[in-house]
mmCIF file of C-alpha atoms in Angstrom:
data_model
loop_
_atom_site.group_PDB
_atom_site.id
_atom_site.type_symbol
_atom_site.label_atom_id
_atom_site.label_comp_id
_atom_site.label_asym_id
_atom_site.label_seq_id
_atom_site.Cartn_x
_atom_site.Cartn_y
_atom_site.Cartn_z
ATOM 1 C CA MET A 164 30.762 34.191 55.115
ATOM 2 C CA LYS A 165 32.011 37.736 54.393
ATOM 3 C CA ILE A 166 29.272 39.731 54.606
ATOM 4 C CA SER A 167 27.740 43.420 53.122
ATOM 5 C CA HIS A 168 25.226 45.481 53.435
ATOM 6 C CA GLU A 169 24.055 47.719 50.825
ATOM 7 C CA VAL A 170 22.879 51.342 52.348
ATOM 8 C CA PRO A 171 21.686 54.527 51.627
ATOM 9 C CA ILE A 172 24.149 56.970 50.624
ATOM 10 C CA CYS A 173 24.588 58.613 53.764
ATOM 11 C CA LEU A 174 25.771 55.376 55.571
ATOM 12 C CA LEU A 175 28.419 54.642 52.843
ATOM 13 C CA GLU A 176 31.262 56.105 55.444
ATOM 14 C CA ASP A 177 29.433 53.738 58.469
ATOM 15 C CA SER A 178 29.259 50.769 56.213
ATOM 16 C CA LEU A 179 33.144 50.835 56.071
ATOM 17 C CA ASP A 180 33.187 49.645 59.950
ATOM 18 C CA PHE A 181 30.448 46.873 59.341
ATOM 19 C CA ASN A 182 30.828 45.284 56.083
ATOM 20 C CA ASP A 183 33.702 42.886 55.266
ATOM 21 C CA TYR A 184 33.672 43.990 51.657
ATOM 22 C CA GLN A 185 31.786 46.674 49.348
ATOM 23 C CA TYR A 186 28.803 46.012 47.037
ATOM 24 C CA CYS A 187 29.120 48.063 44.199
ATOM 25 C CA LEU A 188 26.151 48.868 41.738
ATOM 26 C CA PRO A 189 27.466 49.826 38.714
ATOM 27 C CA HIS A 190 24.322 52.243 37.531
ATOM 28 C CA LEU A 191 24.704 54.707 40.715
ATOM 29 C CA LEU A 192 28.682 55.250 39.463
ATOM 30 C CA ASP A 193 26.616 57.099 36.572
ATOM 31 C CA GLN A 194 23.542 59.095 38.986
ATOM 32 C CA SER A 195 25.513 60.045 41.956
ATOM 33 C CA GLU A 196 29.458 61.459 42.272
ATOM 34 C CA GLU A 197 29.158 61.108 45.733
ATOM 35 C CA TYR A 198 28.889 57.246 45.462
ATOM 36 C CA LYS A 199 31.525 57.023 42.898
ATOM 37 C CA ASP A 200 33.876 59.287 45.037
ATOM 38 C CA PHE A 201 33.202 56.931 47.471
ATOM 39 C CA PHE A 202 34.099 53.805 45.637
ATOM 40 C CA ILE A 203 37.166 54.952 44.291
ATOM 41 C CA ARG A 204 38.653 56.012 47.467
ATOM 42 C CA ALA A 205 37.640 52.235 48.890
ATOM 43 C CA LYS A 206 39.460 51.197 46.141
ATOM 44 C CA GLN A 207 42.545 53.293 46.437
ATOM 45 C CA ASN A 208 42.506 52.274 50.297
ATOM 46 C CA GLY A 209 42.759 48.752 49.561
ATOM 47 C CA VAL A 210 39.097 47.796 50.385
ATOM 48 C CA TYR A 211 37.412 44.205 48.489
ATOM 49 C CA ILE A 212 34.847 44.933 46.249
ATOM 50 C CA ILE A 213 32.218 43.295 44.228
ATOM 51 C CA MET A 214 30.625 44.763 41.397
ATOM 52 C CA ASP A 215 27.062 43.725 40.489
ATOM 53 C CA ASN A 216 25.276 44.536 37.005
ATOM 54 C CA SER A 217 22.276 45.790 38.686
ATOM 55 C CA LEU A 218 20.072 43.335 37.373
ATOM 56 C CA HIS A 219 17.414 43.803 40.835
ATOM 57 C CA GLU A 220 17.609 47.387 40.522
ATOM 58 C CA LEU A 221 16.734 48.094 36.967
ATOM 59 C CA GLY A 222 15.294 44.758 35.964
ATOM 60 C CA HIS A 223 17.770 44.256 33.543
ATOM 61 C CA ALA A 224 21.525 44.249 33.252
ATOM 62 C CA TYR A 225 23.545 47.740 32.683
ATOM 63 C CA ASP A 226 24.888 48.919 29.787
ATOM 64 C CA SER A 227 27.657 46.769 28.557
ATOM 65 C CA GLU A 228 29.970 49.607 27.610
ATOM 66 C CA ARG A 229 29.168 51.459 30.957
ATOM 67 C CA LEU A 230 29.885 47.920 32.735
ATOM 68 C CA LEU A 231 33.216 47.947 31.043
ATOM 69 C CA TYR A 232 33.932 51.475 31.263
ATOM 70 C CA TRP A 233 33.372 51.328 35.234
ATOM 71 C CA ILE A 234 35.585 47.699 35.482
ATOM 72 C CA ASN A 235 38.690 49.252 34.095
ATOM 73 C CA GLU A 236 38.123 52.609 35.937
ATOM 74 C CA LEU A 237 37.467 50.666 39.634
ATOM 75 C CA LYS A 238 38.958 47.476 38.940
ATOM 76 C CA PRO A 239 36.664 45.680 41.469
ATOM 77 C CA ASN A 240 37.634 42.191 43.024
ATOM 78 C CA GLU A 241 35.244 40.379 41.530
ATOM 79 C CA PHE A 242 32.788 41.558 38.565
ATOM 80 C CA ILE A 243 28.746 39.700 38.568
ATOM 81 C CA VAL A 244 28.676 39.285 34.276
ATOM 82 C CA PRO A 245 24.967 40.353 33.249
ATOM 83 C CA ASP A 246 22.645 37.521 34.083
ATOM 84 C CA VAL A 247 18.994 37.563 32.518
ATOM 85 C CA TRP A 248 16.034 36.694 35.117
ATOM 86 C CA GLN A 249 15.233 33.429 35.437
ATOM 87 C CA ASP A 250 16.259 32.697 31.761
ATOM 88 C CA ARG A 251 19.008 29.952 31.806
ATOM 89 C CA GLN A 252 20.066 30.433 27.986
ATOM 90 C CA GLY A 253 19.811 33.916 27.913
ATOM 91 C CA SER A 254 22.495 34.014 31.169
ATOM 92 C CA ILE A 255 24.327 31.957 29.939
ATOM 93 C CA LYS A 256 24.943 32.820 26.203
ATOM 94 C CA ASN A 257 26.384 36.179 28.131
ATOM 95 C CA ALA A 258 28.333 34.463 30.245
ATOM 96 C CA ARG A 259 29.718 32.764 27.328
ATOM 97 C CA GLU A 260 30.725 36.049 26.124
ATOM 98 C CA TRP A 261 31.608 37.630 28.722
ATOM 99 C CA SER A 262 34.357 34.632 29.475
ATOM 100 C CA LYS A 263 36.075 35.640 26.238
ATOM 101 C CA ILE A 264 36.635 39.690 27.210
ATOM 102 C CA GLU A 265 39.361 40.423 28.630
ATOM 103 C CA LEU A 266 39.240 42.532 31.996
ATOM 104 C CA PRO A 267 42.124 43.695 34.307
ATOM 105 C CA GLY A 268 43.809 40.724 35.887
ATOM 106 C CA GLU A 269 42.308 41.574 39.340
ATOM 107 C CA VAL A 270 39.061 41.047 38.397
ATOM 108 C CA THR A 271 37.267 37.817 39.209
ATOM 109 C CA LYS A 272 34.294 37.284 37.063
ATOM 110 C CA VAL A 273 31.408 36.067 38.845
ATOM 111 C CA ALA A 274 27.857 34.369 36.998
ATOM 112 C CA VAL A 275 24.605 33.915 38.360
ATOM 113 C CA VAL A 276 22.253 30.674 38.055
ATOM 114 C CA GLN A 277 19.073 31.443 36.776
ATOM 115 C CA ALA A 278 16.774 29.039 36.013
ATOM 116 C CA ILE A 279 12.790 28.207 36.006
ATOM 117 C CA ASN A 280 13.109 24.798 38.100
ATOM 118 C CA LEU A 281 15.483 22.577 39.565
ATOM 119 C CA MET A 282 16.751 21.018 36.688
ATOM 120 C CA GLU A 283 17.763 24.216 35.013
ATOM 121 C CA ALA A 284 19.206 25.068 38.038
ATOM 122 C CA MET A 285 21.592 22.199 37.866
ATOM 123 C CA ALA A 286 22.254 22.298 34.135
ATOM 124 C CA CYS A 287 23.070 26.047 34.763
ATOM 125 C CA TYR A 288 25.601 25.821 37.436
ATOM 126 C CA GLN A 289 27.306 22.830 35.341
ATOM 127 C CA ASP A 290 27.331 24.558 32.302
ATOM 128 C CA TYR A 291 29.385 27.878 34.198
ATOM 129 C CA ARG A 292 31.905 25.603 35.906
ATOM 130 C CA ASP A 293 32.565 24.397 31.444
ATOM 131 C CA LEU A 294 32.889 28.097 30.672
ATOM 132 C CA GLY A 295 35.633 28.375 33.248
ATOM 133 C CA TYR A 296 34.074 30.459 36.014
ATOM 134 C CA THR A 297 35.463 29.872 39.672
ATOM 135 C CA LYS A 298 32.703 31.660 41.582
ATOM 136 C CA ILE A 299 28.906 31.360 40.778
ATOM 137 C CA ALA A 300 26.015 33.288 42.640
ATOM 138 C CA PHE A 301 22.487 32.567 43.056
ATOM 139 C CA SER A 302 19.824 34.954 43.807
ATOM 140 C CA TYR A 303 17.022 34.878 46.589
ATOM 141 C CA GLY A 304 13.743 35.316 44.479
ATOM 142 C CA ALA A 305 13.078 32.872 41.613
ATOM 143 C CA ASP A 306 9.927 31.433 41.594
ATOM 144 C CA TYR A 307 10.683 28.100 41.627
ATOM 145 C CA TYR A 308 11.888 28.106 45.214
ATOM 146 C CA LYS A 309 8.271 28.378 46.765
ATOM 147 C CA GLU A 310 7.745 25.504 44.745
ATOM 148 C CA LEU A 311 10.472 23.519 46.392
ATOM 149 C CA SER A 312 9.345 24.214 49.821
ATOM 150 C CA ASN A 313 5.787 24.760 49.646
ATOM 151 C CA HIS A 314 5.912 26.938 53.050
ATOM 152 C CA PRO A 315 2.632 28.918 53.587
ATOM 153 C CA ASN A 316 4.873 31.880 54.038
ATOM 154 C CA PRO A 317 6.190 33.000 50.438
ATOM 155 C CA ASP A 318 9.422 34.705 52.074
ATOM 156 C CA LEU A 319 9.847 32.073 54.277
ATOM 157 C CA ALA A 320 8.964 29.452 50.759
ATOM 158 C CA LYS A 321 11.648 31.486 48.764
ATOM 159 C CA ALA A 322 14.352 30.933 51.656
ATOM 160 C CA LEU A 323 13.726 27.535 51.956
ATOM 161 C CA GLY A 324 13.782 26.834 48.694
ATOM 162 C CA ARG A 325 16.706 28.076 47.573
ATOM 163 C CA ILE A 326 18.478 25.796 50.596
ATOM 164 C CA TYR A 327 17.055 22.941 49.360
ATOM 165 C CA MET A 328 18.493 23.611 45.981
ATOM 166 C CA ILE A 329 21.914 24.783 46.912
ATOM 167 C CA SER A 330 21.805 21.913 49.110
ATOM 168 C CA HIS A 331 20.500 19.236 46.262
ATOM 169 C CA LEU A 332 23.299 20.359 44.096
ATOM 170 C CA TYR A 333 25.798 19.975 47.078
ATOM 171 C CA LYS A 334 24.434 16.358 47.545
ATOM 172 C CA ILE A 335 25.041 15.130 44.203
ATOM 173 C CA LYS A 336 28.458 16.883 44.105
ATOM 174 C CA LEU A 337 27.642 19.413 41.519
ATOM 175 C CA ILE A 338 29.041 21.867 44.258
ATOM 176 C CA GLN A 339 31.767 20.423 46.133
ATOM 177 C CA ASP A 340 33.324 21.852 49.758
ATOM 178 C CA ASP A 341 36.437 23.866 47.426
ATOM 179 C CA HIS A 342 33.973 25.630 45.413
ATOM 180 C CA ARG A 343 33.234 29.122 45.496
ATOM 181 C CA VAL A 344 29.245 30.597 46.014
ATOM 182 C CA HIS A 345 28.325 34.156 46.375
ATOM 183 C CA LEU A 346 24.462 34.624 47.758
ATOM 184 C CA LEU A 347 22.527 37.452 46.563
ATOM 185 C CA GLY A 348 20.276 38.974 48.795
ATOM 186 C CA CYS A 349 17.497 37.397 50.819
ATOM 187 C CA ALA A 350 14.049 36.944 51.055
ATOM 188 C CA SER A 351 14.287 35.963 54.787
ATOM 189 C CA PRO A 352 17.556 36.559 57.029
ATOM 190 C CA PHE A 353 16.697 33.478 58.725
ATOM 191 C CA GLU A 354 18.254 31.427 56.123
ATOM 192 C CA PHE A 355 21.715 32.580 56.704
ATOM 193 C CA SER A 356 22.104 30.606 60.046
ATOM 194 C CA LEU A 357 21.296 27.135 57.920
ATOM 195 C CA TYR A 358 24.729 28.071 56.221
ATOM 196 C CA LYS A 359 26.838 27.428 59.488
ATOM 197 C CA ASN A 360 30.114 25.812 58.543
ATOM 198 C CA THR A 361 29.412 25.647 54.736
ATOM 199 C CA LYS A 362 32.645 25.654 53.569
ATOM 200 C CA TYR A 363 31.685 26.360 49.973
ATOM 201 C CA ILE A 364 29.512 29.358 50.704
ATOM 202 C CA GLU A 365 32.132 32.401 50.231
ATOM 203 C CA SER A 366 30.040 35.810 50.514
ATOM 204 C CA ILE A 367 26.556 36.865 50.888
ATOM 205 C CA ASP A 368 24.921 40.583 50.435
ATOM 206 C CA THR A 369 21.751 41.916 51.739
ATOM 207 C CA SER A 370 20.741 45.072 52.879
ATOM 208 C CA ASN A 371 17.980 43.347 55.103
ATOM 209 C CA PRO A 372 19.153 44.494 58.370
ATOM 210 C CA ILE A 373 19.261 47.754 56.700
ATOM 211 C CA MET A 374 15.686 47.558 55.287
ATOM 212 C CA ALA A 375 14.367 46.283 58.507
ATOM 213 C CA THR A 376 15.841 49.309 60.319
ATOM 214 C CA LEU A 377 13.951 51.905 58.301
ATOM 215 C CA ASP A 378 10.717 49.890 59.092
ATOM 216 C CA GLY A 379 11.069 50.013 62.593
ATOM 217 C CA ILE A 380 11.591 46.410 62.858
ATOM 218 C CA LYS A 381 14.207 45.001 65.756
ATOM 219 C CA TYR A 382 15.256 41.651 65.491
ATOM 220 C CA ASN A 383 14.408 39.135 67.964
ATOM 221 C CA ASN A 384 16.388 36.094 68.725
ATOM 222 C CA SER A 385 15.610 34.647 65.401
ATOM 223 C CA LEU A 386 15.718 37.578 63.409
ATOM 224 C CA SER A 387 13.113 37.874 61.239
ATOM 225 C CA ILE A 388 10.632 35.784 58.817
ATOM 226 C CA ASN A 389 9.646 38.336 56.272
ATOM 227 C CA LYS A 390 11.385 40.548 54.021
ATOM 228 C CA PRO A 391 11.260 44.075 54.585
ATOM 229 C CA ILE A 392 8.838 46.153 53.136
ATOM 230 C CA SER A 393 11.614 49.089 52.125
ATOM 231 C CA ASN A 394 13.820 48.916 49.673
ATOM 232 C CA MET A 395 16.813 50.616 48.535
ATOM 233 C CA ASN A 396 15.686 52.357 45.389
ATOM 234 C CA ASP A 397 13.329 54.181 47.499
ATOM 235 C CA ASN A 398 15.939 54.974 50.141
ATOM 236 C CA PHE A 399 19.152 55.519 48.790
ATOM 237 C CA TYR A 400 18.991 59.405 48.945
ATOM 238 C CA ILE A 401 17.253 58.922 52.856
ATOM 239 C CA THR A 402 18.694 61.824 55.011
ATOM 240 C CA PRO A 403 20.460 60.616 58.498
ATOM 241 C CA ASP A 404 17.754 61.834 60.394
ATOM 242 C CA LYS A 405 15.252 58.781 59.618
ATOM 243 C CA ILE A 406 17.763 56.502 60.800
ATOM 244 C CA ASP A 407 17.330 55.228 64.101
ATOM 245 C CA TYR A 408 21.076 54.675 64.674
ATOM 246 C CA GLU A 409 20.628 52.506 68.121
ATOM 247 C CA LEU A 410 18.454 50.166 66.173
ATOM 248 C CA LEU A 411 20.641 49.955 62.903
ATOM 249 C CA ASN A 412 23.797 49.084 65.188
ATOM 250 C CA TYR A 413 21.659 46.614 66.968
ATOM 251 C CA ASN A 414 20.351 44.459 63.804
ATOM 252 C CA ILE A 415 23.288 44.765 62.241
ATOM 253 C CA GLU A 416 25.065 42.880 65.343
ATOM 254 C CA MET A 417 22.180 40.618 65.891
ATOM 255 C CA PHE A 418 22.618 39.430 61.719
ATOM 256 C CA ARG A 419 26.231 38.657 62.044
ATOM 257 C CA LYS A 420 25.605 37.035 65.709
ATOM 258 C CA PHE A 421 23.140 34.907 64.244
ATOM 259 C CA ILE A 422 24.681 33.968 61.214
ATOM 260 C CA GLU A 423 28.084 33.288 63.109
ATOM 261 C CA GLU A 424 27.359 31.629 66.415
#
């Protein structure tokens, strides 16, 4: 699994040392000159970039014209086409429209499974495959995940629910070993340890070890069950003096060690 941690702007340069690739939020390209310049330089230096559509941060996908502008300007290696939160039909409609839009040749289009239950998730995944999408992502926070696990801890319930859903799709051969899957965020980092040696999960993105650091949480040998309180929206412009760098490096190393060993 290739790992990327979204970071506050003051940690962008440091992230080149601990991220396997860079995860770009397009709305921030329009909001921050420093953020924009970082990603333009990263692309020029051959850094692998996955560009999101900013649904999680904005509550809706970013403006399509601006998305197209930045796709053509930045030429990310992957682009997550606009999806609609927990709306299968809306997401498929968008995916169908974007499947017809010509992007630079090096850009792989990625679609996100959106659903309100397991049956819809199964159908959504197959619909994307039928539309020609070769890489498909799964969000971390769908409400129906909790119903699939019924664990009393809500964060762990969502983590276990996503595991159950993805494992079920693999068991019935909707997902196969040669497929390409991306995991968007996490409710509990413990989840990733359960995907070890899973061939089809290609990449993950999560700010969990970064946000845990800002909350003063030190990972133990089993990481942490609960999702940190801090989030990127509230901490994007945090200054370096607010960061415990020793704890940050420890949490990043523990995260990678825990999911790779």
